[in-house]
């Protein structure tokens, strides 16, 4: 039976949790997904979306609560789309994530025990946030909408970031920018940079915009940028530094690394370090490709153990930072290549015998020709680092024809959300 009435409240028994973290129930035999609910709960639901194969409901009231339900910390949790699991304790969140990943992997015949590296805190871990801006409001979008709501703080963000929000709001009120889309804030070792991202078409008015900026000096020791483009992490986005503050830098293994506000870096410092240590500990020690290598931090760490490492990164700003790291090394053990992995991997494999490859792609996963080049090569070991288990499972389906999964481990990079960072180690079957 197809349920047709929208905006009507229904009583639903939740019997499962989906891979996106929503509770799963049924109305007249039709599946309904209800965010922020748990198994064995009875809830009142308003149907807000009706698809052919499922319904989507908004939680109105919990009539019978699970024993694992707890009050959420965030005052915006009810309608914010950022978090999925603040309504349950950490042990429940951990169990759900392991179960979700195990179920997805079983679909392709992978039935390994899944290890779990939990974070020491579920809150105040994010070293970077992006806030939307419109009509004087600075905040986030409501779940699955473009309706903006203002926030006073984000419980997932580091304290240093939240402490700056009143200052940023004051700055925006004084300047009343036209065409401002979003505000990025990044923190590294308590040093902070802020980028105000404008519509790309405003690049023509840069001089006037910068000339009329008021009260820039309220940001003490903070680097301030104006960006013009669609998203910050893109070489096509033009960045202008209005004010230079303290460097975004970190000391790792006795070496100081400078980070760029526009380049990707893991948002959870604690878990990122544990993930990198795990990869370095388990990688083969000879010749390695670090694909999707970003700013070159992992390439550097791998080079401490391997004979030689190739780093492949498409974003030019990240590649240039990786080159600075390489140039500071006494021994030549790294070659950084600026290009797409799908274009560059064949060239490397044609001239060098690679023992291991580390794959850490964006959410879209690997291009098919990248996987084909790997399986047609002599590479014995793959370490696949993924922030999206859906594309991970898709890619593993192809790789598992030639490689055996040795281990699977979740690194909880994103507590309170249904997202997870996963490391899968594979060994060539022959």
Coordinates of C-alpha atoms in Angstrom, one line a residue:
X1 CA 0.0 0.0 0.0
X2 CA 1.4 3.5 -0.9
X3 CA 1.0 6.1 1.8
X4 CA -0.1 9.4 0.2
X5 CA -0.8 11.9 2.9
X6 CA 2.0 14.4 3.8
X7 CA 2.2 16.5 7.0
X8 CA 0.0 14.0 8.8
X9 CA 1.2 12.5 12.1
X10 CA 1.5 8.7 12.5
X11 CA 2.6 6.4 15.2
X12 CA 5.6 4.3 14.2
X13 CA 7.5 1.4 15.8
X14 CA 11.2 1.7 15.1
X15 CA 12.8 -1.7 14.4
X16 CA 16.1 -0.9 12.8
X17 CA 18.7 1.8 12.0
X18 CA 19.7 2.7 8.5
X19 CA 23.2 3.3 7.2
X20 CA 22.5 7.1 7.3
X21 CA 21.8 6.8 11.1
X22 CA 18.0 7.2 10.8
X23 CA 15.5 4.9 12.6
X24 CA 13.5 2.6 10.4
X25 CA 9.8 1.8 10.8
X26 CA 6.8 1.0 8.7
X27 CA 3.5 2.7 7.9
X28 CA 0.9 0.5 6.2
X29 CA 3.7 -1.8 5.0
X30 CA 5.8 1.0 3.6
X31 CA 9.3 1.8 5.0
X32 CA 9.7 5.1 6.8
X33 CA 13.0 6.6 7.8
X34 CA 12.9 8.7 11.0
X35 CA 16.1 10.6 12.0
X36 CA 17.1 10.7 15.7
X37 CA 15.3 7.6 16.8
X38 CA 16.5 4.2 18.1
X39 CA 15.4 0.6 17.9
X40 CA 12.4 -0.5 20.1
X41 CA 11.1 3.1 20.3
X42 CA 7.5 4.1 19.6
X43 CA 7.4 7.6 18.1
X44 CA 5.0 10.1 16.7
X45 CA 6.1 11.0 13.2
X46 CA 5.1 13.7 10.6
X47 CA 5.6 12.4 7.1
X48 CA 7.5 15.1 5.2
X49 CA 8.6 13.3 2.0
X50 CA 6.9 10.5 0.0
X51 CA 9.1 8.6 -2.4
X52 CA 8.0 5.5 -4.4
X53 CA 9.9 3.1 -2.3
X54 CA 10.0 4.8 1.1
X55 CA 8.7 7.6 3.3
X56 CA 10.7 10.2 5.2
X57 CA 9.4 11.3 8.6
X58 CA 10.2 14.1 11.1
X59 CA 10.2 13.1 14.7
X60 CA 7.4 14.9 16.7
X61 CA 7.4 13.1 20.0
X62 CA 9.0 10.0 21.6
X63 CA 6.1 8.0 23.1
X64 CA 8.2 5.1 24.3
X65 CA 12.0 5.7 24.7
X66 CA 14.9 3.3 24.3
X67 CA 17.0 2.7 27.4
X68 CA 19.9 4.1 25.4
X69 CA 18.3 7.5 24.7
X70 CA 19.9 10.5 26.4
X71 CA 19.2 14.2 26.2
X72 CA 21.2 15.8 23.3
X73 CA 23.8 18.4 24.3
X74 CA 23.1 20.7 21.4
X75 CA 20.1 23.1 21.6
X76 CA 19.7 22.9 17.7
X77 CA 19.9 19.1 17.5
X78 CA 16.2 18.7 16.8
X79 CA 16.4 20.5 13.4
X80 CA 20.2 20.7 12.6
X81 CA 21.4 18.2 9.9
X82 CA 25.0 18.0 11.3
X83 CA 24.6 15.3 14.0
X84 CA 22.8 12.0 14.0
X85 CA 23.6 10.3 17.3
X86 CA 23.5 12.9 20.1
X87 CA 20.3 11.2 21.3
X88 CA 22.2 8.1 22.4
X89 CA 25.2 7.3 24.5
X90 CA 28.7 6.7 23.0
X91 CA 28.6 2.9 23.5
X92 CA 25.4 2.7 21.4
X93 CA 26.8 5.0 18.7
X94 CA 29.9 2.8 18.5
X95 CA 27.8 -0.4 18.3
X96 CA 25.6 1.1 15.6
X97 CA 28.6 2.2 13.4
X98 CA 30.2 -1.2 13.6
X99 CA 26.9 -2.9 12.8
X100 CA 26.2 -0.5 9.9
X101 CA 29.6 -1.1 8.3
X102 CA 29.5 -4.9 8.9
X103 CA 26.1 -5.1 7.2
X104 CA 27.4 -3.1 4.2
X105 CA 30.6 -5.1 3.8
X106 CA 28.7 -8.4 4.1
X107 CA 26.9 -7.5 0.8
X108 CA 30.1 -8.0 -1.0
X109 CA 31.2 -11.1 0.9
X110 CA 33.5 -9.4 3.4
X111 CA 32.9 -10.7 6.9
X112 CA 35.8 -9.5 8.9
X113 CA 35.7 -8.5 12.6
X114 CA 35.7 -4.7 12.7
X115 CA 38.0 -2.9 15.1
X116 CA 37.0 0.5 16.5
X117 CA 39.2 3.4 17.6
X118 CA 37.0 5.7 19.6
X119 CA 37.6 9.4 20.3
X120 CA 38.4 10.6 23.8
X121 CA 35.5 13.2 23.5
X122 CA 32.4 13.3 21.4
X123 CA 32.4 17.1 21.5
X124 CA 34.8 20.0 20.9
X125 CA 36.9 18.0 18.4
X126 CA 36.4 19.8 15.1
X127 CA 39.3 22.0 14.1
X128 CA 37.4 23.5 11.1
X129 CA 33.8 24.5 10.5
X130 CA 31.9 26.2 7.7
X131 CA 29.1 28.6 8.6
X132 CA 26.5 29.8 6.1
X133 CA 25.6 33.4 5.9
X134 CA 22.5 35.2 4.6
X135 CA 20.4 38.2 5.5
X136 CA 22.5 38.9 8.7
X137 CA 22.3 35.3 9.9
X138 CA 25.4 33.2 10.6
X139 CA 24.7 29.5 11.1
X140 CA 23.8 26.2 9.6
X141 CA 21.1 24.9 7.3
X142 CA 18.2 22.9 8.7
X143 CA 18.4 19.2 7.9
X144 CA 17.8 18.5 4.2
X145 CA 16.9 22.1 3.4
X146 CA 18.5 25.4 2.6
X147 CA 16.7 27.1 5.5
X148 CA 19.3 28.9 7.5
X149 CA 19.2 29.2 11.3
X150 CA 21.6 31.2 13.4
X151 CA 23.8 29.6 16.1
X152 CA 25.6 30.8 19.2
X153 CA 28.0 27.9 19.3
X154 CA 28.5 24.4 17.8
X155 CA 29.2 21.7 20.4
X156 CA 31.4 19.8 17.9
X157 CA 33.7 22.7 17.2
X158 CA 36.8 23.3 19.3
X159 CA 36.4 25.9 22.1
X160 CA 38.8 28.3 20.4
X161 CA 36.5 28.4 17.3
X162 CA 33.3 28.9 19.4
X163 CA 34.9 31.7 21.3
X164 CA 35.4 33.6 18.1
X165 CA 31.8 33.5 16.9
X166 CA 30.6 36.7 18.8
X167 CA 33.6 38.6 17.3
X168 CA 32.8 37.4 13.8
X169 CA 29.2 38.4 14.2
X170 CA 30.3 41.8 15.4
X171 CA 32.5 42.2 12.4
X172 CA 29.7 41.2 10.0
X173 CA 27.3 43.7 11.6
X174 CA 29.8 46.5 11.2
X175 CA 30.5 45.7 7.5
X176 CA 27.2 44.4 6.2
X177 CA 28.9 42.6 3.3
X178 CA 26.9 42.0 0.1
X179 CA 27.5 38.7 -1.7
X180 CA 29.0 36.9 1.3
X181 CA 28.0 33.2 1.2
X182 CA 29.9 31.5 4.0
X183 CA 32.6 31.8 6.7
X184 CA 35.3 29.2 7.2
X185 CA 37.2 28.9 10.5
X186 CA 40.2 26.7 10.9
X187 CA 42.3 26.1 14.1
X188 CA 45.7 24.4 14.3
X189 CA 47.4 24.3 17.7
X190 CA 45.2 27.2 19.0
X191 CA 46.2 29.4 16.0
X192 CA 43.3 30.4 13.8
X193 CA 42.6 31.6 10.3
X194 CA 39.2 32.8 9.0
X195 CA 38.1 33.0 5.4
X196 CA 35.0 35.0 4.3
X197 CA 33.8 33.4 1.0
X198 CA 32.1 35.7 -1.5
X199 CA 30.3 35.0 -4.7
X200 CA 32.9 34.5 -7.4
X201 CA 31.5 37.3 -9.6
X202 CA 32.5 39.8 -6.9
X203 CA 36.2 39.3 -7.7
X204 CA 35.8 42.4 -10.1
X205 CA 35.0 44.6 -7.1
X206 CA 37.9 43.3 -4.9
X207 CA 39.7 46.6 -4.5
X208 CA 36.6 48.5 -3.3
X209 CA 35.5 45.7 -1.1
X210 CA 38.9 45.5 0.7
X211 CA 39.3 49.3 0.8
X212 CA 36.0 49.7 2.8
X213 CA 36.5 46.9 5.3
X214 CA 36.0 48.2 8.9
X215 CA 37.5 47.0 12.2
X216 CA 39.8 44.4 10.9
X217 CA 42.1 44.9 13.9
X218 CA 39.6 43.3 16.2
X219 CA 41.0 39.9 15.1
X220 CA 44.2 39.8 17.1
X221 CA 46.8 37.3 15.9
X222 CA 44.3 35.8 13.5
X223 CA 44.8 35.5 9.7
X224 CA 41.9 36.9 7.7
X225 CA 41.2 36.0 4.1
X226 CA 38.6 36.9 1.5
X227 CA 37.8 34.2 -0.9
X228 CA 35.9 34.4 -4.2
X229 CA 34.5 31.2 -5.6
X230 CA 32.1 28.4 -5.2
X231 CA 33.9 26.5 -2.4
X232 CA 37.1 27.2 -0.4
X233 CA 38.9 24.0 -1.3
X234 CA 39.3 24.7 -5.0
X235 CA 42.2 26.0 -7.0
X236 CA 39.7 28.2 -9.0
X237 CA 38.8 30.1 -5.8
X238 CA 40.8 33.2 -5.5
X239 CA 42.2 34.0 -2.0
X240 CA 43.3 37.4 -0.8
X241 CA 45.0 37.7 2.6
X242 CA 43.8 40.9 4.3
X243 CA 45.6 40.3 7.6
X244 CA 48.4 38.0 8.5
X245 CA 48.2 36.4 12.0
X246 CA 49.9 33.5 13.6
X247 CA 50.8 30.6 11.3
X248 CA 48.7 27.5 11.2
X249 CA 51.5 25.2 12.1
X250 CA 52.1 22.0 14.0
X251 CA 55.2 20.2 15.2
X252 CA 55.2 16.5 14.1
X253 CA 58.2 14.2 14.7
X254 CA 60.4 17.2 15.3
X255 CA 59.4 19.0 12.2
X256 CA 57.2 22.1 11.9
X257 CA 54.4 21.8 9.3
X258 CA 52.6 24.9 8.0
X259 CA 49.0 24.4 6.9
X260 CA 46.9 26.3 4.4
X261 CA 43.4 27.5 5.1
X262 CA 42.1 26.3 1.7
X263 CA 43.7 22.9 1.7
X264 CA 42.1 19.7 3.1
X265 CA 43.2 18.4 6.5
X266 CA 41.5 15.9 8.8
X267 CA 39.1 17.8 11.2
X268 CA 39.9 15.7 14.3
X269 CA 43.5 16.0 15.4
X270 CA 43.5 13.2 17.9
X271 CA 42.0 10.6 15.6
X272 CA 44.0 11.8 12.6
X273 CA 47.2 11.1 14.5
X274 CA 46.1 7.7 15.5
X275 CA 45.0 6.9 11.9
X276 CA 48.3 8.0 10.5
X277 CA 50.3 6.0 13.1
X278 CA 48.2 2.9 12.1
X279 CA 48.8 3.3 8.4
X280 CA 52.6 3.9 8.9
X281 CA 52.8 0.9 11.2
X282 CA 51.0 -1.4 8.8
X283 CA 52.4 -0.3 5.4
X284 CA 55.1 -2.2 3.5
X285 CA 58.5 -0.6 3.9
X286 CA 59.8 -0.3 0.4
X287 CA 58.3 1.7 -2.5
X288 CA 54.9 3.3 -1.9
X289 CA 52.3 5.5 -3.7
X290 CA 50.3 7.8 -1.4
X291 CA 47.4 8.7 -3.7
X292 CA 45.2 11.7 -2.9
X293 CA 48.0 12.9 -0.7
X294 CA 46.8 16.4 0.3
X295 CA 49.4 18.6 2.0
X296 CA 51.9 15.8 2.2
X297 CA 51.8 15.1 5.9
X298 CA 51.2 11.3 5.5
X299 CA 53.7 11.2 2.7
X300 CA 56.3 12.6 5.1
X301 CA 55.4 10.1 7.8
X302 CA 55.5 7.2 5.3
X303 CA 58.9 8.3 4.1
X304 CA 60.3 7.9 7.6
X305 CA 59.8 4.2 7.1
X306 CA 59.8 3.5 3.4
X307 CA 62.6 3.6 0.8
X308 CA 60.7 6.0 -1.5
X309 CA 57.2 7.5 -1.6
X310 CA 55.2 9.1 -4.4
X311 CA 52.6 11.6 -3.4
X312 CA 49.8 12.4 -5.9
X313 CA 47.6 15.4 -5.2
X314 CA 45.4 17.4 -7.6
X315 CA 44.9 20.6 -5.6
X316 CA 47.8 22.9 -6.4
X317 CA 47.9 24.8 -3.1
X318 CA 48.1 21.5 -1.2
X319 CA 50.8 20.2 -3.6
X320 CA 53.0 23.3 -3.0
X321 CA 52.8 22.8 0.8
X322 CA 53.9 19.1 0.2
X323 CA 56.8 20.4 -1.8
X324 CA 58.0 22.6 1.0
X325 CA 58.0 19.6 3.3
X326 CA 60.0 17.6 0.8
X327 CA 62.5 20.4 0.2
X328 CA 63.2 20.5 4.0
X329 CA 64.3 16.8 4.1
X330 CA 68.0 16.0 4.0
X331 CA 67.4 12.7 2.1
X332 CA 65.6 12.4 -1.2
X333 CA 62.8 10.0 -0.5
X334 CA 59.7 11.8 -1.8
X335 CA 58.4 12.8 -5.2
X336 CA 55.3 14.9 -5.2
X337 CA 53.2 15.0 -8.3
X338 CA 50.5 17.6 -9.0
X339 CA 47.8 15.9 -11.0
X340 CA 44.8 13.6 -10.9
X341 CA 45.4 10.1 -9.6
X342 CA 43.6 8.7 -12.6
X343 CA 46.1 10.4 -14.9
X344 CA 49.3 9.9 -12.9
X345 CA 49.2 6.4 -11.5
X346 CA 49.8 4.6 -14.8
X347 CA 52.9 6.7 -15.4
X348 CA 54.4 5.7 -12.0
X349 CA 53.6 2.1 -12.4
X350 CA 55.1 2.0 -15.9
X351 CA 58.5 3.1 -14.5
X352 CA 58.7 1.8 -11.0
X353 CA 57.7 -1.4 -9.1
X354 CA 55.4 -0.4 -6.2
X355 CA 55.0 -2.6 -3.2
X356 CA 52.1 -0.7 -1.5
X357 CA 49.6 2.0 -2.3
X358 CA 47.7 4.1 0.2
X359 CA 44.3 5.3 -1.2
X360 CA 42.6 8.2 0.6
X361 CA 40.1 9.6 -1.9
X362 CA 37.3 12.2 -1.4
X363 CA 33.8 11.0 -0.7
X364 CA 33.4 10.1 -4.4
X365 CA 35.9 7.2 -4.0
X366 CA 38.3 6.1 -6.7
X367 CA 37.9 6.3 -10.4
X368 CA 37.4 2.9 -12.1
X369 CA 40.6 3.2 -14.1
X370 CA 42.6 3.8 -10.8
X371 CA 41.3 0.4 -9.5
X372 CA 42.1 -1.2 -12.9
X373 CA 45.6 0.1 -12.9
X374 CA 46.1 -1.3 -9.4
X375 CA 44.8 -4.8 -10.1
X376 CA 46.8 -5.0 -13.3
X377 CA 50.0 -4.1 -11.5
X378 CA 52.3 -5.9 -9.2
X379 CA 51.2 -4.0 -6.1
X380 CA 51.0 -6.5 -3.2
X381 CA 49.3 -4.3 -0.6
X382 CA 46.5 -1.7 -0.6
X383 CA 45.6 0.5 2.4
X384 CA 42.3 2.1 1.6
X385 CA 41.3 5.0 3.9
X386 CA 37.7 6.1 3.3
X387 CA 35.4 8.8 4.8
X388 CA 32.4 7.3 2.8
X389 CA 31.7 3.6 3.4
X390 CA 29.2 3.5 0.5
X391 CA 31.9 4.3 -2.1
X392 CA 34.4 2.2 -0.1
X393 CA 32.2 -0.9 -0.5
X394 CA 31.7 -0.1 -4.2
X395 CA 35.4 0.0 -4.8
X396 CA 36.2 -3.0 -2.6
X397 CA 33.7 -5.1 -4.7
X398 CA 36.1 -4.6 -7.6
X399 CA 39.3 -5.0 -5.7
X400 CA 38.3 -8.1 -3.8
X401 CA 38.4 -10.1 -7.1
X402 CA 42.2 -9.9 -6.9
X403 CA 42.8 -8.9 -3.2
X404 CA 42.0 -10.4 0.1
X405 CA 40.8 -8.1 3.0
X406 CA 43.1 -8.6 5.9
X407 CA 41.7 -6.1 8.4
X408 CA 39.0 -3.5 8.8
X409 CA 39.1 -0.7 11.4
X410 CA 36.9 2.3 12.1
X411 CA 38.5 5.5 13.2
X412 CA 35.8 7.6 14.8
X413 CA 36.8 10.9 13.2
X414 CA 33.2 12.3 13.4
X415 CA 31.6 11.4 16.8
X416 CA 27.9 12.2 17.1
X417 CA 27.4 11.8 13.3
X418 CA 26.8 8.7 11.1
X419 CA 30.0 9.4 9.2
X420 CA 33.0 7.3 9.9
X421 CA 36.6 7.0 8.7
X422 CA 37.5 3.5 7.8
X423 CA 40.9 1.8 7.1
X424 CA 40.9 -1.4 5.1
X425 CA 44.1 -3.3 4.5
X426 CA 44.1 -5.7 1.5
X427 CA 46.7 -8.3 0.3
X428 CA 47.0 -9.5 -3.3
X429 CA 45.6 -13.1 -3.6
X430 CA 48.3 -14.5 -5.9

